[in-house]
Coordinates of C-alpha atoms and ligand atoms in Angstrom, one line a residue:
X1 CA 0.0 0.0 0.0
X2 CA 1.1 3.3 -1.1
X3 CA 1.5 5.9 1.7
X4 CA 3.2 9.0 0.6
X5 CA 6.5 10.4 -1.1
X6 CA 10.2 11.2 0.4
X7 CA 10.9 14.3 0.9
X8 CA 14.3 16.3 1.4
X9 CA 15.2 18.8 4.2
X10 CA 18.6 20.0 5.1
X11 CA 20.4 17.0 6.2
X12 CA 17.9 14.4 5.5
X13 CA 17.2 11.8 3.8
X14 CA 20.8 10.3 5.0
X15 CA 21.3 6.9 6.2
X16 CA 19.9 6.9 9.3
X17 CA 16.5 8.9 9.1
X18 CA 14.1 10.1 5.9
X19 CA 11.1 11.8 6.0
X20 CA 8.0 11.5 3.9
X21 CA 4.7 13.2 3.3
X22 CA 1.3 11.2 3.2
X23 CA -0.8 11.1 0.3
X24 CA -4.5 12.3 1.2
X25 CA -6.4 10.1 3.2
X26 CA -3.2 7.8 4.0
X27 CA -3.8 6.2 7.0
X28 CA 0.0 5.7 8.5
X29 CA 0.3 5.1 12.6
X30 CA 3.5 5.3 14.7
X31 CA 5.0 2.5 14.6
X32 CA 4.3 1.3 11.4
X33 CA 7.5 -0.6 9.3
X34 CA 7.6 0.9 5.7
X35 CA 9.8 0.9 2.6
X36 CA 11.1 2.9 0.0
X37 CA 13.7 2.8 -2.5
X38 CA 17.5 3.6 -3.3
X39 CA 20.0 2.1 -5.5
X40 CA 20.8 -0.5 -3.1
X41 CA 17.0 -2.2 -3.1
X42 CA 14.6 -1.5 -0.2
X43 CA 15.4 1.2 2.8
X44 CA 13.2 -0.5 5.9
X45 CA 12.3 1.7 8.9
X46 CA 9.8 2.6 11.5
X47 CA 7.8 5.4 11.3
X48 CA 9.0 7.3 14.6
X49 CA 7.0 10.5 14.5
X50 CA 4.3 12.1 13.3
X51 CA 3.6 15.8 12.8
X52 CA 1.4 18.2 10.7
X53 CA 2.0 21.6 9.8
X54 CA -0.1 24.2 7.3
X55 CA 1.5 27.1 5.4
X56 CA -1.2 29.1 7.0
X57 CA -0.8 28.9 10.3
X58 CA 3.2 29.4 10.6
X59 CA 3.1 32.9 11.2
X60 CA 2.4 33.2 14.9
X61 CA 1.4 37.0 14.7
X62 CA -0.9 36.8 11.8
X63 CA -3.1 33.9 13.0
X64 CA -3.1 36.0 16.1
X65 CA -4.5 39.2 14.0
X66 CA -6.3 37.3 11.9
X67 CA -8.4 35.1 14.2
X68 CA -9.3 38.0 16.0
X69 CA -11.9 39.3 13.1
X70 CA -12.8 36.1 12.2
X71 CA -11.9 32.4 11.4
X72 CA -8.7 31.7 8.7
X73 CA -10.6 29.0 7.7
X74 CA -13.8 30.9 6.8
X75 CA -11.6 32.7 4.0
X76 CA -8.7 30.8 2.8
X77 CA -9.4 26.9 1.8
X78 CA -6.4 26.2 4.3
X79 CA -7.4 22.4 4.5
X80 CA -6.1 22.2 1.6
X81 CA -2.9 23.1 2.8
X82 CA -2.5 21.0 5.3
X83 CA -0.1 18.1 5.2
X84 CA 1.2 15.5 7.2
X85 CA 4.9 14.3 7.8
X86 CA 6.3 11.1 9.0
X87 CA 9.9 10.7 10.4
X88 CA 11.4 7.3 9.8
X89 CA 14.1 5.7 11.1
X90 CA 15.8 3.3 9.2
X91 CA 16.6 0.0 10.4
X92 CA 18.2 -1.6 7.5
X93 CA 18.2 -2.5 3.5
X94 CA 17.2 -5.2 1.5
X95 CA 17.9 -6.6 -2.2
X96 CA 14.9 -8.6 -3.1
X97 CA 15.2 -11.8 -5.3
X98 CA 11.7 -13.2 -6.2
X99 CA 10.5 -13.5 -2.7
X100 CA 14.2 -13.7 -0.9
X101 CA 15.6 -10.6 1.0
X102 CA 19.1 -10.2 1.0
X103 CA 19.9 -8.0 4.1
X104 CA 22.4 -5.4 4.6
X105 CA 23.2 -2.1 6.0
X106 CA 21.5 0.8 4.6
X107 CA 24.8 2.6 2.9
X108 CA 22.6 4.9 0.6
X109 CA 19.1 6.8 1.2
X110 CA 16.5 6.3 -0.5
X111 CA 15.8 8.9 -3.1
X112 CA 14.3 11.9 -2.0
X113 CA 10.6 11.4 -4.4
X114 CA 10.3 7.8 -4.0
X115 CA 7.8 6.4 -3.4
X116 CA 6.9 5.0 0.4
X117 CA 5.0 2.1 0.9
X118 CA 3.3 0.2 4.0
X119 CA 6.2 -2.7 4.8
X120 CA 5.4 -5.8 2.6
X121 CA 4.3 -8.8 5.1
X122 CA 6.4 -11.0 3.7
X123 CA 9.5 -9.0 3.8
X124 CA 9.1 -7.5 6.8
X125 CA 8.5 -11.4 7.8
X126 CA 12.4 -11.8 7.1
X127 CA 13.2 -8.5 7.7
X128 CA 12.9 -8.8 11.0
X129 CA 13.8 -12.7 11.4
X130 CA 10.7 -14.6 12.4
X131 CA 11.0 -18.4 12.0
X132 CA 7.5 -19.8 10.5
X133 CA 7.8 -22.4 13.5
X134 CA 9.2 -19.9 16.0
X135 CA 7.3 -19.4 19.5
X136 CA 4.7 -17.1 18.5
X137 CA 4.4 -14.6 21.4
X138 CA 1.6 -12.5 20.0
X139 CA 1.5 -10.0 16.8
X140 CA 3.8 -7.3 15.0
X141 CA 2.3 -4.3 16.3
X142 CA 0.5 -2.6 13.3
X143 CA 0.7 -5.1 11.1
X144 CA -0.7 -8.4 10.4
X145 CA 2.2 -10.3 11.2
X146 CA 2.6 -13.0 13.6
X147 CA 5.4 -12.6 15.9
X148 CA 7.1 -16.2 15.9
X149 CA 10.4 -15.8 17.4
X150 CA 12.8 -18.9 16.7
X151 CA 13.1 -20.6 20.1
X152 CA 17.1 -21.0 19.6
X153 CA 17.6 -17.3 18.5
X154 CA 15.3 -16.3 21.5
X155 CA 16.4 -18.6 24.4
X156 CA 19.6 -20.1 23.6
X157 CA 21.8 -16.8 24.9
X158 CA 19.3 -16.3 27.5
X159 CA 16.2 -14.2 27.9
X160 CA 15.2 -11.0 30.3
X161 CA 11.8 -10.3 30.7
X162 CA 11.8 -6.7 32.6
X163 CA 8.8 -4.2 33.3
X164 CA 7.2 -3.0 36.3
X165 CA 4.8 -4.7 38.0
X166 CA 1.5 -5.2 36.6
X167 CA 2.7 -4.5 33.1
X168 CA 2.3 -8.7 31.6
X169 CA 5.7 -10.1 32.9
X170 CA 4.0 -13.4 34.2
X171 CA 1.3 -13.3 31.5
X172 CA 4.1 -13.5 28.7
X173 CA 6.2 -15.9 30.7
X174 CA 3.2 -18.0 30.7
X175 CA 2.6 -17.5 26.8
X176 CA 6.1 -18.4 26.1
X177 CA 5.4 -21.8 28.6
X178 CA 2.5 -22.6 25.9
X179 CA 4.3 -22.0 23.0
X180 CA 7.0 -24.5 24.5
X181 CA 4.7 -27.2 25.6
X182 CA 2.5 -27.0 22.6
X183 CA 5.7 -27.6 20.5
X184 CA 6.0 -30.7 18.4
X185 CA 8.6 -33.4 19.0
X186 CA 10.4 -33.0 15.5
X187 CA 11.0 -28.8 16.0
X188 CA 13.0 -29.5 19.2
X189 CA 11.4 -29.9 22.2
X190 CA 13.1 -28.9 25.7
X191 CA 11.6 -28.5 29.1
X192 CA 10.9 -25.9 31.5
X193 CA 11.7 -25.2 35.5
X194 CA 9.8 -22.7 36.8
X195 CA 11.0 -20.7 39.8
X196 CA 7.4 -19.4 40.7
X197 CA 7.6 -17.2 43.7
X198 CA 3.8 -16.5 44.1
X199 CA 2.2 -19.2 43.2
X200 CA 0.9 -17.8 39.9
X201 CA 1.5 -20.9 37.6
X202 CA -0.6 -23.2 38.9
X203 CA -3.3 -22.6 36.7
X204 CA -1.2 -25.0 34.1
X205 CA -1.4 -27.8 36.5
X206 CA -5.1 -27.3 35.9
X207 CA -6.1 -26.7 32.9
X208 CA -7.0 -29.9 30.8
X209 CA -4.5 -29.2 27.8
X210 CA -1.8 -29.2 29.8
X211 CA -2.4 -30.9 33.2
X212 CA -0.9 -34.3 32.4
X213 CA 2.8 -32.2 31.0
X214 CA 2.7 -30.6 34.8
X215 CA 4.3 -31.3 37.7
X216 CA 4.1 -28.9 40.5
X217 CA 6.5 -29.3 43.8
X218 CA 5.1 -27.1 46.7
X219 CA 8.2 -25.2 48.4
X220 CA 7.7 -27.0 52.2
X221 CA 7.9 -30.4 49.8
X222 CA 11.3 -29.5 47.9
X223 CA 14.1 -31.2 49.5
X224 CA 17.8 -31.7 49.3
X225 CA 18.8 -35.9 49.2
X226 CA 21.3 -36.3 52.5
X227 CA 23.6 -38.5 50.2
X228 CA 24.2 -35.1 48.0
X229 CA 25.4 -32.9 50.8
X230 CA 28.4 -31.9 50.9
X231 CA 31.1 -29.8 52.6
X232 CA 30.9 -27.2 49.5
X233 CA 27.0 -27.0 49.7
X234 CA 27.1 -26.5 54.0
X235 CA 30.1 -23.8 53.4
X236 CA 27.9 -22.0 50.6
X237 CA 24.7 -21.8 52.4
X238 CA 27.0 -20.7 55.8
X239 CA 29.9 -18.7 54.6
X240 CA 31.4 -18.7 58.5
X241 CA 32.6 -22.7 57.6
X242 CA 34.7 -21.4 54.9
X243 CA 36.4 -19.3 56.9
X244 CA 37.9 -21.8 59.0
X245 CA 40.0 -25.1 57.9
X246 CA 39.6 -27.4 60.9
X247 CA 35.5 -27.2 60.6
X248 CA 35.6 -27.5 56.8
X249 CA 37.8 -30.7 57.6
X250 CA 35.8 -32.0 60.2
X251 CA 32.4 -31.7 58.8
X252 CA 34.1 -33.4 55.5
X253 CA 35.6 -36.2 57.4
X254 CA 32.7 -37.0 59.2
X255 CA 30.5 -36.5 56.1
X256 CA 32.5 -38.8 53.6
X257 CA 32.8 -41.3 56.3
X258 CA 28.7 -41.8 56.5
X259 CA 28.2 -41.0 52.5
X260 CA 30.7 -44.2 52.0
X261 CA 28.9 -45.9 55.0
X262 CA 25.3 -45.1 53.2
X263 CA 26.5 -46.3 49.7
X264 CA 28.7 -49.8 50.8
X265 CA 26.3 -50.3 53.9
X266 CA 23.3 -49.3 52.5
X267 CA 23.0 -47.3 56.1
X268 CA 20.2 -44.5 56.0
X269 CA 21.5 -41.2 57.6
X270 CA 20.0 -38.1 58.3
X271 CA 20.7 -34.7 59.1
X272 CA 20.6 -35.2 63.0
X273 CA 22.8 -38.3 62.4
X274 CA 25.6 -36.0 61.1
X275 CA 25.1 -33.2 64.0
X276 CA 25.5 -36.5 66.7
X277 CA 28.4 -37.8 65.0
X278 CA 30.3 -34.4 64.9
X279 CA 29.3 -33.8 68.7
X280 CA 30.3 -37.3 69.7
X281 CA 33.8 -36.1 67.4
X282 CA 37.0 -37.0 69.9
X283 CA 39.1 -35.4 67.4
X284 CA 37.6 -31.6 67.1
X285 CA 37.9 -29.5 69.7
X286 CA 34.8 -27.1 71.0
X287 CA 35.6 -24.4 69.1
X288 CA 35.6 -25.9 66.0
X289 CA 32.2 -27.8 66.9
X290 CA 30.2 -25.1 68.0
X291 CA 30.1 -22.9 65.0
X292 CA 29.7 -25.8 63.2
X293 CA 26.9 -27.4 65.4
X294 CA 24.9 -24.3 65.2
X295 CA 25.1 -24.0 61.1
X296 CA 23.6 -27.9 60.9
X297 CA 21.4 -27.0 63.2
X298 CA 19.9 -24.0 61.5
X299 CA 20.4 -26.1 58.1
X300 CA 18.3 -28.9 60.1
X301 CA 15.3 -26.4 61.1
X302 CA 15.1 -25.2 57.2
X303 CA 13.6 -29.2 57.2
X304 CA 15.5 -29.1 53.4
X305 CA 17.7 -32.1 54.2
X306 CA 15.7 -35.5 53.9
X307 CA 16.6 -38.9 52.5
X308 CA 15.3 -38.2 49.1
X309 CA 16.0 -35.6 46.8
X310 CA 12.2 -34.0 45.3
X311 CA 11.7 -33.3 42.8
X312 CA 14.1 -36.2 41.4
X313 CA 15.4 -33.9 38.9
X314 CA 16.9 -36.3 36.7
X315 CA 13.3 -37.9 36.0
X316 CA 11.0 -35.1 36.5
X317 CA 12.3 -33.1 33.8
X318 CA 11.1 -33.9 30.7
X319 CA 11.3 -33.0 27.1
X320 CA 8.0 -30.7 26.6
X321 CA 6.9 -31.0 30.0
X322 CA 6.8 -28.3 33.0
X323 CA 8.2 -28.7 36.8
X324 CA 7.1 -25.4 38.8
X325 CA 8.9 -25.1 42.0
X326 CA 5.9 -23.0 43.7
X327 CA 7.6 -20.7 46.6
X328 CA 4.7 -19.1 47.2
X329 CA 4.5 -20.9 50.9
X330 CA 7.4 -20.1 52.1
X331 CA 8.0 -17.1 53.8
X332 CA 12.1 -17.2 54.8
X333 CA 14.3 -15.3 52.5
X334 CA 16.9 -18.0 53.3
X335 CA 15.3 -20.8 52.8
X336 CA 14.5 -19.8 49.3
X337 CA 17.8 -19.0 48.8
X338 CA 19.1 -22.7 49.4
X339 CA 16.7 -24.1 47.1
X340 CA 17.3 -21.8 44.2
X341 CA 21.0 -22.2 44.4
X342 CA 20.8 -25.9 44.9
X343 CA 18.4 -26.3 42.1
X344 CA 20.6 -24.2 39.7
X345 CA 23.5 -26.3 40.9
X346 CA 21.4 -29.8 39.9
X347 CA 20.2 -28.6 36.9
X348 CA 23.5 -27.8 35.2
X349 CA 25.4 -30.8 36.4
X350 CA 22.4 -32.7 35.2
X351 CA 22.9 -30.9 31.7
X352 CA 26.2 -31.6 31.8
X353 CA 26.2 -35.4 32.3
X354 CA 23.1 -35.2 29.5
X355 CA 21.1 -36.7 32.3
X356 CA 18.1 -34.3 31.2
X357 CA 16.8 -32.9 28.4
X358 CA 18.1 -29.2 27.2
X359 CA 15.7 -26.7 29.4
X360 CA 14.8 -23.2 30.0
X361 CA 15.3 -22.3 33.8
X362 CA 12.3 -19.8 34.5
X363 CA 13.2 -17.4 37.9
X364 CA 10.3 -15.0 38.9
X365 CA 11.8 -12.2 40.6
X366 CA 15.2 -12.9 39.7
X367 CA 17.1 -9.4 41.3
X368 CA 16.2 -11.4 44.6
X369 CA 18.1 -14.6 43.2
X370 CA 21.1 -13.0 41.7
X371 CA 21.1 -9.0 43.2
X372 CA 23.6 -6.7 41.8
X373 CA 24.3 -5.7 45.8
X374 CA 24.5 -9.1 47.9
X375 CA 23.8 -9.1 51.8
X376 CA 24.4 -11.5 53.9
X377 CA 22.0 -14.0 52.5
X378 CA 21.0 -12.9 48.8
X379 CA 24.2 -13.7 47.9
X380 CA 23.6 -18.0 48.2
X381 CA 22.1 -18.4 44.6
X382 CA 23.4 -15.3 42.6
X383 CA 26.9 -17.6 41.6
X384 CA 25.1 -20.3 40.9
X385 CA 22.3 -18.1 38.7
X386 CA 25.4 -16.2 37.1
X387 CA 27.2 -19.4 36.6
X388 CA 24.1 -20.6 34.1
X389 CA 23.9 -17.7 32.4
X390 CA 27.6 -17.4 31.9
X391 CA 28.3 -21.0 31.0
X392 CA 24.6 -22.5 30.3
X393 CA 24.7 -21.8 26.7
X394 CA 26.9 -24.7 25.4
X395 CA 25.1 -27.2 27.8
X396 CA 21.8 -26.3 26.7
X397 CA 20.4 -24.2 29.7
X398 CA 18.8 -21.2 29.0
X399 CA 17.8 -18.8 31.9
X400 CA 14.8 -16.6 31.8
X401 CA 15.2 -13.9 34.3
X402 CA 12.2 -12.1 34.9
X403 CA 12.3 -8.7 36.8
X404 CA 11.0 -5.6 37.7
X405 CA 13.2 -4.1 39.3
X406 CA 16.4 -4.3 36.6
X407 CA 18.7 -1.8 38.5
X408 CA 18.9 -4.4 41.2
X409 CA 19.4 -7.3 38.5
X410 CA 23.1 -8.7 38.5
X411 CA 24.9 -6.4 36.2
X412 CA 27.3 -10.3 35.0
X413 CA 23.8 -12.1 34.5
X414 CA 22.2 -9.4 32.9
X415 CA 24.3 -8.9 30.7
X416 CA 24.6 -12.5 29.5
X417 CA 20.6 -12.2 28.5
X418 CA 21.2 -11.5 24.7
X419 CA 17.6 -10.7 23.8
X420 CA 15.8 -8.4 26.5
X421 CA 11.7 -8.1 26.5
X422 CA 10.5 -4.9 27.5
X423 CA 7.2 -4.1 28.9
X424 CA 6.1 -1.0 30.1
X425 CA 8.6 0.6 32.8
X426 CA 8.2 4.3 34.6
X427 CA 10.7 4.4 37.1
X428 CA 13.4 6.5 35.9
X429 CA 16.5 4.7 37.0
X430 CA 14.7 1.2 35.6
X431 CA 14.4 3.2 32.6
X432 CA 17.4 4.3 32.8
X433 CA 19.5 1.0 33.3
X434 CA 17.1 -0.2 30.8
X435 CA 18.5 1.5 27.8
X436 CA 22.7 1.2 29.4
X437 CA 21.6 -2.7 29.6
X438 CA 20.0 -3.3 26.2
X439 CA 21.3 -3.3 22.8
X440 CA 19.5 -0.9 20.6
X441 CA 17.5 1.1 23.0
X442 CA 17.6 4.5 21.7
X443 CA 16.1 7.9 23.3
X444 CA 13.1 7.7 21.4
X445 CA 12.4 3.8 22.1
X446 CA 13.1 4.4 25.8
X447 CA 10.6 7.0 25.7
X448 CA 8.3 5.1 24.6
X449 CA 8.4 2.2 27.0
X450 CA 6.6 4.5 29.5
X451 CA 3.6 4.7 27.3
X452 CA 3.3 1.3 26.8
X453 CA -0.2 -0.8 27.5
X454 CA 0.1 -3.6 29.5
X455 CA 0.1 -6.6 26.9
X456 CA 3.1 -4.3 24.3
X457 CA 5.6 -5.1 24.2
X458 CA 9.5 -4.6 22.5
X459 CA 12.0 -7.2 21.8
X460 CA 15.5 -6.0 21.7
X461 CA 18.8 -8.6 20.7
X462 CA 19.7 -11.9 19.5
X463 CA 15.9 -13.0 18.7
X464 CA 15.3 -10.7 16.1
X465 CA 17.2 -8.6 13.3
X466 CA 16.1 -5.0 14.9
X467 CA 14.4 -3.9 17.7
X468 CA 10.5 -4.7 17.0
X469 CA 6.8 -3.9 19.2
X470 CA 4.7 -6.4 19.7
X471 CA 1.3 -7.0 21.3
X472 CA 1.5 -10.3 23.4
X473 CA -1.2 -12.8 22.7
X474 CA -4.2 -13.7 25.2
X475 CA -3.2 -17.2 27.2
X476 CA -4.5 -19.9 26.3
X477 CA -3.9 -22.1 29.1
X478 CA -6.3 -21.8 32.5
X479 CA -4.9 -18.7 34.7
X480 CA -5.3 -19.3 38.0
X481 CA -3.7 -17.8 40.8
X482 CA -2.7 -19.0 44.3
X483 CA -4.8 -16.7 46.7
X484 CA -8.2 -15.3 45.6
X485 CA -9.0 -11.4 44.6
X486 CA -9.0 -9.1 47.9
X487 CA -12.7 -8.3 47.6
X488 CA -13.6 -12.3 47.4
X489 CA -11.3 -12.6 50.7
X490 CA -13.6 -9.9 52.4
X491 CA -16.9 -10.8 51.1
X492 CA -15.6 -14.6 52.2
X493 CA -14.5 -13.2 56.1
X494 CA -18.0 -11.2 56.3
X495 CA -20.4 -14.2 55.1
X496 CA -18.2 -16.7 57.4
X497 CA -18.9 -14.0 60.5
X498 CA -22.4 -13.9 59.8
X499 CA -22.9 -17.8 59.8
X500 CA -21.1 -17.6 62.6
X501 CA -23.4 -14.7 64.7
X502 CA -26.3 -16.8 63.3
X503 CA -25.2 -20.5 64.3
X504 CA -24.8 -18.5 67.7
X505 CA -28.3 -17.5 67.8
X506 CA -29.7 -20.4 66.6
X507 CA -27.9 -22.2 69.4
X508 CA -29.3 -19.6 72.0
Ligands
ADP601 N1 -1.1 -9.6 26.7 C1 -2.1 -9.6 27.6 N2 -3.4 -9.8 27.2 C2 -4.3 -9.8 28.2 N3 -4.2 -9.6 29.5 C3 -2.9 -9.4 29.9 C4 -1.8 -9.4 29.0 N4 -0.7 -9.1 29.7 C5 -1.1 -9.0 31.0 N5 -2.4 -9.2 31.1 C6 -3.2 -9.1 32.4 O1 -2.6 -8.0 33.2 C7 -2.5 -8.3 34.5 C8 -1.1 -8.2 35.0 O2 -0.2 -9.1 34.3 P1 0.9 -9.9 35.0 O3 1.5 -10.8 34.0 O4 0.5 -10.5 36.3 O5 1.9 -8.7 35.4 P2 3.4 -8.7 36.1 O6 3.8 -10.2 36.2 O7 4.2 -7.9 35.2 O8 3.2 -8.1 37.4 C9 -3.0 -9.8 34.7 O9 -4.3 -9.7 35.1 C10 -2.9 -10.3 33.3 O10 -3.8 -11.3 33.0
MG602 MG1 4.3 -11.3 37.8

């Protein structure tokens, strides 16, 4: 569709920016991809901006002395002389061969006269990389376009989801879920672990269409297998035990001696086993015992330590299937700590031995998991979360941090997330770190990230050729959330206090 003509100002067109004018009645929107010519084949860009202007209404002291008699309009056919102009900024070039697009950098304008053109679908298709059996997270904003991101290009370097709160972070994590579970065994199927922090996956484990590829583990249910402990785990989750040789050497003695009993004796030990054998220690003296007492006994009250490991990892996760760790009933900061970090830990040694399939590692609220800052206890998963997305790549373990709070996101893991999605953010240092953090943020984009609805999106980085809007698609799957709606808690509390006032009566 034709939408209006190039036009030439002082320094533009150039190779960055053109302008054009609309033809009458040409619908164009923000946004919008279009095309024009040059000798190098097609200039693509994003319309940017939009303004109007009318010969008769530059001169501010004339309207001024004009309107004050009577309307311009009335006397001049100043409709007429009204146009409209749209600034483009140009993302790239294009030869076109039949129905093949040849990309390269725009080196040349197009010609100032040529003809503009609403983005042909097809192109713009290639233009800006979508894979026909990509993901598809939704639509091209504008367009009729389905936004099918290839699932290697969008998850293999890692994924960022970051907005503020409210804005479809969980929505779109659960789209992408869909898209992954829906996929068929011959395009590649891997699995997911979700880190769910408030219970807002369940829905999945409900809905009939995906029920039976679900598998939720309640946080109070997670725990770490005894046989698995070891001296390196106790030190990480109590950094004190480092610090000194003779505990680490004690705990390690006396732990190797009951792992080998356990595995040639086919002994069962437990947590309290290992705090009697290290008090009943002739060899330690009290100072190394106490400290060391006192960090398996807080280890023991986190109830984490049990005789099997749950989930199993190595058979719960499944090609196409989903394992949700829900949080949501946990209320100590440490605890969740321990079972992130652990869980990393399993999942890429698991990888590693090609004990599981290649996954996506989901973390909700990941600047608690791996904080730019660490205190004394956020600091227990962050390496293990940074090790993933520093090293999970050639293993086939993809992380998918999701945040809203991004200045407190690990600047190392961050920065390892190759495609970022951007929902709508306001805070100004989010903002901000937003456009220092992802590739191809410009003023203008970042500006418009305020202004975005909840549901649009833009996806910046390795998934796609240049930075693109989208609207996310509605869910398909059930959504169901741990907790009900506020004003169902209080109508719930006032109906149960009634009943109550009238069993009362009645009993009277
Ligand atoms: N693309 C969308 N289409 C329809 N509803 C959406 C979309 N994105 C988000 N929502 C709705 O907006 C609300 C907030 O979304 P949610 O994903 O929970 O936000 P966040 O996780 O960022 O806090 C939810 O009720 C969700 O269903
Ligand atoms: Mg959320």
């Amino acid at each position: 569709m034709r939408l209006g003509t190039v036009i030439a100002d002082e320094h533009i067109p150039n190779t960055s920016e053109f302008a054009f004018v609309f033809d009458k009645g040409a619908k164009v929107r923000k946004g919008q991809y279009v095309q024009a010519e040059s000798e190098d084949g097609l200039v693509f860009g994003y319309v940017a901006d939009v303004y109007r202007g009318n010969r008769y209404f530059e001169r501010a002291e004339s309207v001024s002395e004009y309107e004050r008699e009577s309307k311009i309009a009335d006397h001049f056919p100043v409709k007429d002389w009204e146009y409209i102009i749209g600034q483009v900024k140009i993302l790239g070039s294009a030869e076109i061969n039949g129905s093949e697009l040849r990309q390269k950098r725009t080196s040349i304008p197009p010609f100032p006269g040529a003809e503009v053109h609403s983005a042909n679908e097809d192109f713009l298709r290639q233009f800006v990389g979508f894979a026909d059996n990509g993901l598809l997270l939704g639509k091209l904003q504008n367009h009729e376009v389905e936004a099918r991101l290839d699932m290697t290009r969008l998850l293999q370097k890692h994924l960022a989801i970051l907005a503020m709160s409210g804005a479809g972070k969980s929505h779109l994590a659960s789209v992408l879920i869909e898209e992954i579970l829906d996929r068929k065994k011959e395009d590649g199927r891997i699995a997911v672990v979700v880190v769910d922090i408030h219970g807002e996956y369940y829905g999945f484990k409900e809905d009939p269409a995906y029920r039976s590829k679900t598998k939720v583990v309640s946080g109070k249910d997670i725990k770490i297998s005894f046989r698995r402990l070891t001296p390196a785990i106790v030190r990480e989750f109590f950094p004190d035990i480092g610090q000194s040789n003779a505990q680490y050497s004690t705990l390690s003695g006396v732990l190797k001696e009951m792992q080998r009993e356990m595995k040639n004796e086919h002994r069962e030990y437990s947590i309290k086993d290992l705090i009697a054998k290290i008090e009943a220690s002739k060899s330690a003296t009290e100072n190394v015992k106490i400290p060391l007492l006192r960090a398996l006994h807080e280890l023991g009250s986190y109830r984490i330590i049990s005789g099997t490991e749950n989930p199993k990892f190595a058979k719960d996760i499944k090609p196409g299937e989903l394992l949700i760790l829900d949080l949501s009933d946990l209320d100590d900061y440490k605890k969740k700590q321990i079972l992130v970090s652990y869980t990393a830990k399993r999942l890429f040694k698991l990888r590693k031995e090609g004990r599981i399939p290649p996954l996506l590692f989901l973390v909700e609220e990941a600047h608690n998991f791996a904080p730019e800052r660490i205190d004394k206890y956020s600091g227990i998963a962050k390496r293990d979360v940074e090790k993933i997305a520093r090293e999970g790549r050639k293993f086939g373990v993809s992380l998918c941090l999701i945040s809203q709070r991004p200045v407190n996101l690990s600047t190392t893991a961050l920065s390892q997330c190759n495609t970022h999605i951007i929902l709508r953010v306001t805070n100004p240092n989010d903002l901000d770190h937003i456009k220092k953090s992802s590739e191809g943020i410009d003023e203008r984009m970042s500006r418009s990230i305020t202004a975005l609805q909840t549901g649009e999106a833009i996806v910046v980085g390795s998934a796609v050729n240049a930075p693109i809007f989208i609207d996310i698609r509605e869910r398909k799957s059930k959504k169901k959330e741990k907790g009900k709606p506020l004003h169902e808690q209080a109508l719930e509390f006032e109906n149960n206090q009634k009943q109550k006032e009238e069993d009362v009566e009645a009993f009277l």
